[in-house]
Amino acid sequence: MNVFVVNCGSSSLKYQLIDSETEEVIAKGLCERIGIDGRLTHKPTGKDTVVRECDMPDHKSAVSYVLEALTDEQFGVIKDLSSIDAVGHRIVHGGERFANSVVINDEVLAAIEECNDLAPLHNPANLIGISACKALMPEVPMVAVFDTAFHQTMPQKAYLYGLPYEYYEQYKVRKYGFHGTSHSFVSKRLIELIGKQDKESKVIICHLGNGSSVTAVKNGESVDTSMGFTPLDGLIMGTRSGSIDPAVVQFLADKLSCSLDEVINILNKKSGVEGISGVSSDFRDLDKASSEGNERAAIALDLFAYRVAQFVGSYAASMNGVDAIAFTAGIGENNSKMRKNICEYLEYLGINIDDKANATGGEEIKISTADSKVAVYVIPTNEELAIARETVALL
């Protein structure tokens, strides 16, 4: 079975075409900088990588470029779209409605759309991916895999807010957590690497990208995570503010003479490192600007590292210890300077970083020294493989 996995992020679209029997990747790629300018990197197995600068104003155009690349006469890997047997879609928010993956039908689509307000940067993009695939492959079965599912093991003390309890009972206002597919995949691999599969384990996963989150995983289960009711909570991110005093929302609405919806839009799409730096939401742009003396870009990078370290420290405390930490996703896997900056805050945990190992990017590697009291790894996430497995299991 050939499974086409679509993973739409807030400004990116990762994809893989996977042979489910061998779990080999037939082709994979990435559309990045969606809404900025657009770049497609297509990697067909056994053929040269193709990089194209493309106009990608939205996710719909990105999906179209991907399907064209898969069937291209020169660098494609399938004759036509009939060679795709199933499609697995990453869906960010399932509320309390979805604790597991499901086969997509009209009822499921309606329920996902009901969660749009909870994940305004993601669920609409996820639905666009589904819509585009259904239009071109109407007979191909599709599965939704939810980011919120892994965090359903959080205890009430971790997911409840300090609000009247009836708001949770009536409206399900609570912390949900996101990036669950990634946190699940990476935590399992990290526990395996440190030899704790059959023992008690305490690990922390730092999924750092345009959207970022940190998760505490105890004995293989999520027990706390930085994102909350929506992906807006937690760390400062590419364009998202992360955690702020909730009174700021009303204050800005009054000062700017705008609606609460307009303020939430600012917090989601005009804040984060882009809002602070005035440069970009892309950390590569920030690194370049900072190296050229841009003070606001430097501030944005410092703030990001500081906030990540804060969450790592708090989760080490809540689990009463930590055996290992893993960095993953775009920034976590590829930005050695950011990893170093974060770990410098964590020296009190006995963490020592091997600078030579840390200079390696984009591959699985231990970046802490032999005498480090807490092991630190870079583990590339593979949400696509996890989604493909879920798809095959359901179908």
Coordinates of C-alpha atoms in Angstrom, one line a residue:
M1 CA 0.0 0.0 0.0
N2 CA 1.3 3.4 -1.0
V3 CA 0.3 6.0 1.7
F4 CA 0.6 9.7 0.9
V5 CA 1.1 11.6 4.1
V6 CA 0.2 15.3 4.3
N7 CA 1.5 17.3 7.2
C8 CA 0.3 21.0 6.9
G9 CA 1.9 23.3 9.4
S10 CA 1.3 27.0 9.9
S11 CA 3.8 28.0 7.3
S12 CA 5.0 24.7 5.9
L13 CA 3.8 21.5 4.3
K14 CA 5.8 18.3 4.7
Y15 CA 4.9 15.2 2.7
Q16 CA 6.0 11.7 2.2
L17 CA 4.9 8.9 -0.1
I18 CA 5.5 5.7 1.9
D19 CA 5.4 2.0 1.0
S20 CA 3.6 0.8 4.1
E21 CA 4.8 -2.8 3.8
T22 CA 8.5 -1.9 3.9
E23 CA 8.0 1.5 5.5
E24 CA 10.4 2.8 2.9
V25 CA 10.0 6.4 1.7
I26 CA 9.3 6.5 -2.1
A27 CA 9.5 10.3 -2.1
K28 CA 9.4 13.1 0.4
G29 CA 9.6 16.9 0.4
L30 CA 8.9 20.2 2.0
C31 CA 7.0 23.3 1.0
E32 CA 8.3 26.1 3.2
R33 CA 7.9 29.8 3.7
I34 CA 4.2 29.5 2.7
G35 CA 2.8 33.0 2.7
I36 CA 6.2 34.6 2.5
D37 CA 7.5 33.6 -0.9
G38 CA 7.6 29.8 -1.2
R39 CA 10.1 27.0 -1.9
L40 CA 9.5 23.3 -2.8
T41 CA 12.2 20.8 -2.0
H42 CA 11.3 17.4 -3.6
K43 CA 13.4 14.3 -2.8
P44 CA 12.5 11.3 -4.9
T45 CA 14.3 8.2 -3.6
G46 CA 17.0 7.2 -6.1
K47 CA 16.9 10.5 -8.0
D48 CA 18.3 13.9 -7.6
T49 CA 16.7 16.4 -5.2
V50 CA 14.7 19.1 -6.9
V51 CA 14.5 22.6 -5.4
R52 CA 12.1 25.1 -6.9
E53 CA 11.2 28.6 -5.9
C54 CA 7.4 28.8 -6.2
D55 CA 4.8 31.3 -5.5
M56 CA 2.9 29.8 -2.5
P57 CA 0.4 32.4 -1.1
D58 CA -1.5 29.6 0.7
H59 CA -1.6 25.9 1.4
K60 CA -3.9 25.1 -1.5
S61 CA -1.2 26.1 -4.0
A62 CA 1.4 24.2 -2.0
V63 CA -0.6 20.9 -2.2
S64 CA -1.0 21.4 -6.0
Y65 CA 2.8 21.8 -6.4
V66 CA 3.4 18.6 -4.4
L67 CA 1.0 16.5 -6.5
E68 CA 2.6 17.8 -9.7
A69 CA 6.0 16.9 -8.4
L70 CA 5.0 13.3 -7.5
T71 CA 3.7 12.7 -11.0
D72 CA 6.2 14.7 -13.0
E73 CA 7.6 12.8 -16.0
Q74 CA 11.2 13.7 -15.1
F75 CA 11.5 13.6 -11.3
G76 CA 8.2 12.1 -10.3
V77 CA 7.8 8.6 -8.6
I78 CA 4.4 7.5 -9.7
K79 CA 2.6 7.5 -13.1
D80 CA -0.5 9.1 -11.9
L81 CA -2.5 9.7 -8.7
S82 CA -4.2 6.2 -9.0
S83 CA -1.0 4.8 -7.5
I84 CA -1.8 6.4 -4.2
D85 CA -3.8 3.9 -2.1
A86 CA -4.5 6.0 1.0
V87 CA -3.9 9.4 2.4
G88 CA -3.0 10.2 6.0
H89 CA -3.6 13.8 7.2
R90 CA -2.1 15.4 10.2
I91 CA -4.9 17.4 12.0
V92 CA -3.9 19.7 14.8
H93 CA -7.0 20.0 17.0
G94 CA -9.6 17.4 17.7
G95 CA -10.9 18.9 20.9
E96 CA -12.2 16.2 23.3
R97 CA -14.2 14.8 20.4
F98 CA -11.2 12.8 19.0
A99 CA -8.9 10.9 21.3
N100 CA -7.8 8.6 18.4
S101 CA -7.3 8.7 14.7
V102 CA -10.4 8.3 12.4
V103 CA -11.3 7.6 8.8
I104 CA -12.4 10.8 7.3
N105 CA -16.0 11.3 6.2
D106 CA -18.4 14.3 6.1
E107 CA -19.2 14.0 9.8
V108 CA -15.5 14.0 10.7
L109 CA -14.8 17.0 8.4
A110 CA -17.6 19.0 10.1
A111 CA -16.3 18.2 13.5
I112 CA -12.7 19.2 12.5
E113 CA -14.1 22.5 11.1
E114 CA -15.8 23.1 14.4
C115 CA -12.4 23.2 16.0
N116 CA -11.1 25.9 13.6
D117 CA -11.5 28.6 16.2
L118 CA -9.2 26.6 18.5
A119 CA -6.4 26.3 16.0
P120 CA -6.9 29.1 13.4
L121 CA -3.4 28.8 11.9
H122 CA -3.6 25.0 11.4
N123 CA -7.1 23.4 11.2
P124 CA -8.1 25.5 8.2
A125 CA -4.8 24.6 6.5
N126 CA -5.4 20.9 7.4
L127 CA -8.8 21.1 5.8
I128 CA -7.4 22.7 2.7
G129 CA -5.1 19.7 2.4
I130 CA -7.9 17.3 2.7
S131 CA -10.1 19.2 0.3
A132 CA -7.3 19.4 -2.3
C133 CA -6.6 15.6 -2.1
K134 CA -10.3 14.6 -2.1
A135 CA -10.8 16.7 -5.3
L136 CA -8.0 15.0 -7.1
M137 CA -8.4 11.5 -5.5
P138 CA -12.1 11.2 -4.6
E139 CA -12.1 7.4 -4.3
V140 CA -9.0 7.2 -2.1
P141 CA -9.6 6.6 1.6
M142 CA -8.2 9.2 4.0
V143 CA -7.4 9.2 7.7
A144 CA -7.2 12.0 10.2
V145 CA -4.4 11.7 12.8
F146 CA -4.8 14.3 15.6
D147 CA -2.0 16.1 17.4
T148 CA -4.1 16.3 20.5
A149 CA -4.5 12.5 21.0
F150 CA -1.1 11.9 22.6
H151 CA -1.8 14.4 25.4
Q152 CA -5.0 12.7 26.5
T153 CA -2.9 11.0 29.3
M154 CA -2.3 14.3 31.1
P155 CA -3.7 14.4 34.6
Q156 CA -6.3 17.0 35.6
K157 CA -3.8 18.9 37.6
A158 CA -1.9 19.5 34.3
Y159 CA -4.8 20.2 31.9
L160 CA -7.3 22.2 34.0
Y161 CA -7.2 26.0 34.2
G162 CA -7.9 28.1 37.2
L163 CA -11.4 28.9 36.0
P164 CA -14.9 28.0 37.3
Y165 CA -15.1 24.2 36.9
E166 CA -18.4 24.4 35.1
Y167 CA -16.6 26.0 32.1
Y168 CA -14.7 22.8 31.7
E169 CA -17.8 20.7 32.2
Q170 CA -19.9 22.8 29.8
Y171 CA -17.5 24.1 27.2
K172 CA -14.4 21.8 27.6
V173 CA -12.1 24.7 28.3
R174 CA -8.9 23.0 29.2
K175 CA -5.3 22.4 28.0
Y176 CA -5.2 20.0 25.1
G177 CA -1.6 20.2 23.9
F178 CA -0.3 19.8 20.3
H179 CA 2.5 18.3 18.2
G180 CA 1.4 15.1 19.8
T181 CA 2.4 12.9 16.8
S182 CA 5.9 14.3 16.9
H183 CA 6.2 14.1 20.7
S184 CA 5.0 10.5 20.7
F185 CA 7.4 9.4 18.0
V186 CA 10.5 11.2 19.4
S187 CA 9.8 10.3 23.0
K188 CA 9.6 6.6 22.1
R189 CA 12.9 6.8 20.3
L190 CA 14.6 8.7 23.1
I191 CA 13.4 6.2 25.7
E192 CA 14.8 3.4 23.5
L193 CA 18.2 5.2 23.0
I194 CA 18.7 5.7 26.8
G195 CA 17.7 2.0 27.5
K196 CA 14.7 2.8 29.6
Q197 CA 12.0 0.9 27.6
D198 CA 11.2 -1.4 30.5
K199 CA 12.0 1.0 33.3
E200 CA 10.6 4.2 34.7
S201 CA 11.6 7.1 32.5
K202 CA 11.4 10.8 32.6
V203 CA 12.2 12.6 29.4
I204 CA 11.5 16.1 27.9
I205 CA 10.9 16.7 24.2
C206 CA 11.5 20.1 22.7
H207 CA 9.7 20.3 19.4
L208 CA 11.0 23.6 18.0
G209 CA 9.9 25.1 14.7
N210 CA 7.7 27.9 13.4
G211 CA 5.3 26.4 15.9
S212 CA 7.0 25.1 19.1
S213 CA 6.2 23.1 22.2
V214 CA 7.8 21.3 25.0
T215 CA 6.4 18.1 26.5
A216 CA 7.1 16.2 29.7
V217 CA 6.8 12.4 29.1
K218 CA 6.8 10.1 32.1
N219 CA 6.9 6.4 31.6
G220 CA 6.0 6.9 28.0
E221 CA 3.0 9.1 28.6
S222 CA 2.5 12.8 28.2
V223 CA 2.0 14.4 31.6
D224 CA 2.3 18.0 30.7
T225 CA 2.9 20.2 27.7
S226 CA 3.4 23.8 26.9
M227 CA 0.6 24.4 24.4
G228 CA -2.8 24.8 25.9
F229 CA -6.5 25.3 24.8
T230 CA -5.1 26.4 21.4
P231 CA -1.6 26.3 19.9
L232 CA -1.3 30.0 20.8
D233 CA -0.3 29.1 24.4
G234 CA 3.2 28.3 25.7
L235 CA 6.4 29.2 24.0
I236 CA 6.9 32.3 21.9
M237 CA 6.9 31.1 18.3
G238 CA 7.3 32.3 14.7
T239 CA 4.2 34.6 14.6
R240 CA 2.5 33.5 17.8
S241 CA 2.9 35.4 21.1
G242 CA 2.9 32.3 23.4
S243 CA 1.8 32.8 27.0
I244 CA 0.8 36.3 28.0
D245 CA -1.2 37.9 30.8
P246 CA -4.8 37.5 29.5
A247 CA -5.6 41.0 30.6
V248 CA -3.4 42.2 27.7
V249 CA -6.1 41.1 25.2
Q250 CA -8.7 43.6 26.6
F251 CA -6.0 46.3 27.1
L252 CA -4.9 46.1 23.5
A253 CA -8.5 46.0 22.2
D254 CA -9.1 49.3 24.1
K255 CA -5.9 51.0 23.0
L256 CA -6.1 49.9 19.4
S257 CA -9.9 50.4 19.2
C258 CA -10.3 47.0 17.7
S259 CA -12.3 43.9 18.4
L260 CA -11.2 40.9 20.5
D261 CA -11.0 38.9 17.2
E262 CA -8.6 41.4 15.8
V263 CA -6.4 41.2 18.9
I264 CA -6.4 37.4 18.7
N265 CA -5.4 37.7 15.1
I266 CA -2.5 39.9 16.1
L267 CA -1.4 37.4 18.7
N268 CA -1.6 34.5 16.2
K269 CA -0.2 36.1 13.0
K270 CA 1.7 39.2 13.8
S271 CA 3.5 38.5 17.1
G272 CA 6.2 36.0 18.2
V273 CA 9.7 36.4 16.9
E274 CA 8.4 38.1 13.8
G275 CA 6.6 40.8 15.8
I276 CA 9.6 41.3 18.1
S277 CA 12.3 41.4 15.5
G278 CA 10.3 43.1 12.7
V279 CA 12.4 40.9 10.4
S280 CA 10.8 37.5 9.8
S281 CA 9.3 34.4 11.4
D282 CA 12.0 32.3 9.9
F283 CA 14.9 31.7 12.3
R284 CA 17.4 31.6 9.5
D285 CA 16.5 35.1 8.6
L286 CA 16.8 36.1 12.3
D287 CA 20.2 34.5 12.6
K288 CA 21.4 36.4 9.6
A289 CA 20.0 39.7 10.8
S290 CA 21.4 39.2 14.3
S291 CA 24.9 38.5 12.9
E292 CA 24.6 41.7 11.0
G293 CA 23.9 43.7 14.1
N294 CA 20.1 43.8 14.2
E295 CA 19.4 44.2 17.9
R296 CA 15.7 43.3 17.7
A297 CA 16.5 40.1 15.9
A298 CA 19.0 39.2 18.7
I299 CA 16.4 40.0 21.3
A300 CA 13.9 37.7 19.6
L301 CA 16.4 34.8 19.6
D302 CA 17.4 35.3 23.2
L303 CA 13.8 35.4 24.3
F304 CA 13.0 32.2 22.5
A305 CA 16.0 30.3 24.1
Y306 CA 15.0 31.7 27.5
R307 CA 11.4 30.6 27.2
V308 CA 12.4 27.0 26.1
A309 CA 14.7 26.7 29.0
Q310 CA 12.0 27.9 31.4
F311 CA 9.7 25.1 30.3
V312 CA 12.4 22.4 30.4
G313 CA 13.2 23.5 34.0
S314 CA 9.6 23.5 35.1
Y315 CA 9.0 20.0 33.7
A316 CA 12.1 18.6 35.3
A317 CA 10.6 19.9 38.6
S318 CA 7.1 18.6 37.9
M319 CA 8.5 15.1 37.2
N320 CA 11.0 15.3 40.0
G321 CA 13.9 14.7 37.7
V322 CA 14.7 14.1 34.0
D323 CA 16.8 11.4 32.4
A324 CA 17.1 12.9 28.9
I325 CA 16.1 15.7 26.7
A326 CA 15.6 15.6 22.9
F327 CA 15.5 18.5 20.4
T328 CA 13.5 17.9 17.2
A329 CA 11.7 19.7 14.3
G330 CA 13.1 22.4 12.1
I331 CA 14.9 24.5 14.6
G332 CA 15.5 21.8 17.1
E333 CA 17.2 19.6 14.5
N334 CA 19.1 22.1 12.5
N335 CA 20.0 25.2 14.7
S336 CA 23.0 24.2 16.7
K337 CA 23.5 27.7 18.1
M338 CA 20.0 27.7 19.5
R339 CA 20.4 24.3 21.1
K340 CA 23.6 25.5 22.7
N341 CA 22.0 28.7 24.0
I342 CA 19.1 26.8 25.5
C343 CA 21.3 24.2 27.2
E344 CA 23.5 26.9 28.7
Y345 CA 20.5 27.8 31.0
L346 CA 20.3 24.1 32.1
E347 CA 23.8 23.7 33.4
Y348 CA 22.3 23.4 36.9
L349 CA 20.9 20.0 35.8
G350 CA 24.4 18.8 35.2
I351 CA 24.1 19.2 31.4
N352 CA 27.3 19.5 29.4
I353 CA 27.2 19.9 25.6
D354 CA 29.7 18.4 23.3
D355 CA 30.3 21.3 20.9
K356 CA 31.6 19.1 18.1
A357 CA 28.6 16.7 18.2
N358 CA 26.3 19.6 18.5
A359 CA 27.7 21.2 15.3
T360 CA 26.1 18.3 13.4
G361 CA 22.6 19.0 12.2
G362 CA 19.7 17.1 10.8
E363 CA 20.5 13.7 12.0
E364 CA 20.1 11.6 15.1
I365 CA 23.0 12.2 17.5
K366 CA 23.8 12.5 21.1
I367 CA 25.1 16.1 21.7
S368 CA 25.9 15.8 25.5
T369 CA 29.2 14.7 26.9
A370 CA 29.8 11.4 28.5
D371 CA 29.8 13.0 32.0
S372 CA 26.6 14.9 31.4
K373 CA 24.1 14.0 34.2
V374 CA 21.3 14.4 31.7
A375 CA 21.6 13.0 28.2
V376 CA 20.8 15.4 25.4
Y377 CA 19.9 14.2 21.9
V378 CA 18.9 15.5 18.5
I379 CA 16.3 13.2 17.1
P380 CA 14.7 14.0 13.7
T381 CA 11.0 13.7 14.1
N382 CA 9.1 11.5 11.7
E383 CA 5.5 12.5 12.1
E384 CA 4.9 11.2 8.6
L385 CA 5.8 7.6 9.4
A386 CA 3.7 7.7 12.5
I387 CA 0.8 9.0 10.5
A388 CA 1.3 6.3 7.8
R389 CA 1.2 3.6 10.5
E390 CA -2.0 5.0 12.0
T391 CA -3.6 5.1 8.5
V392 CA -2.7 1.6 7.6
A393 CA -3.9 0.3 11.1
L394 CA -7.4 1.9 10.5
L395 CA -7.8 0.9 6.9

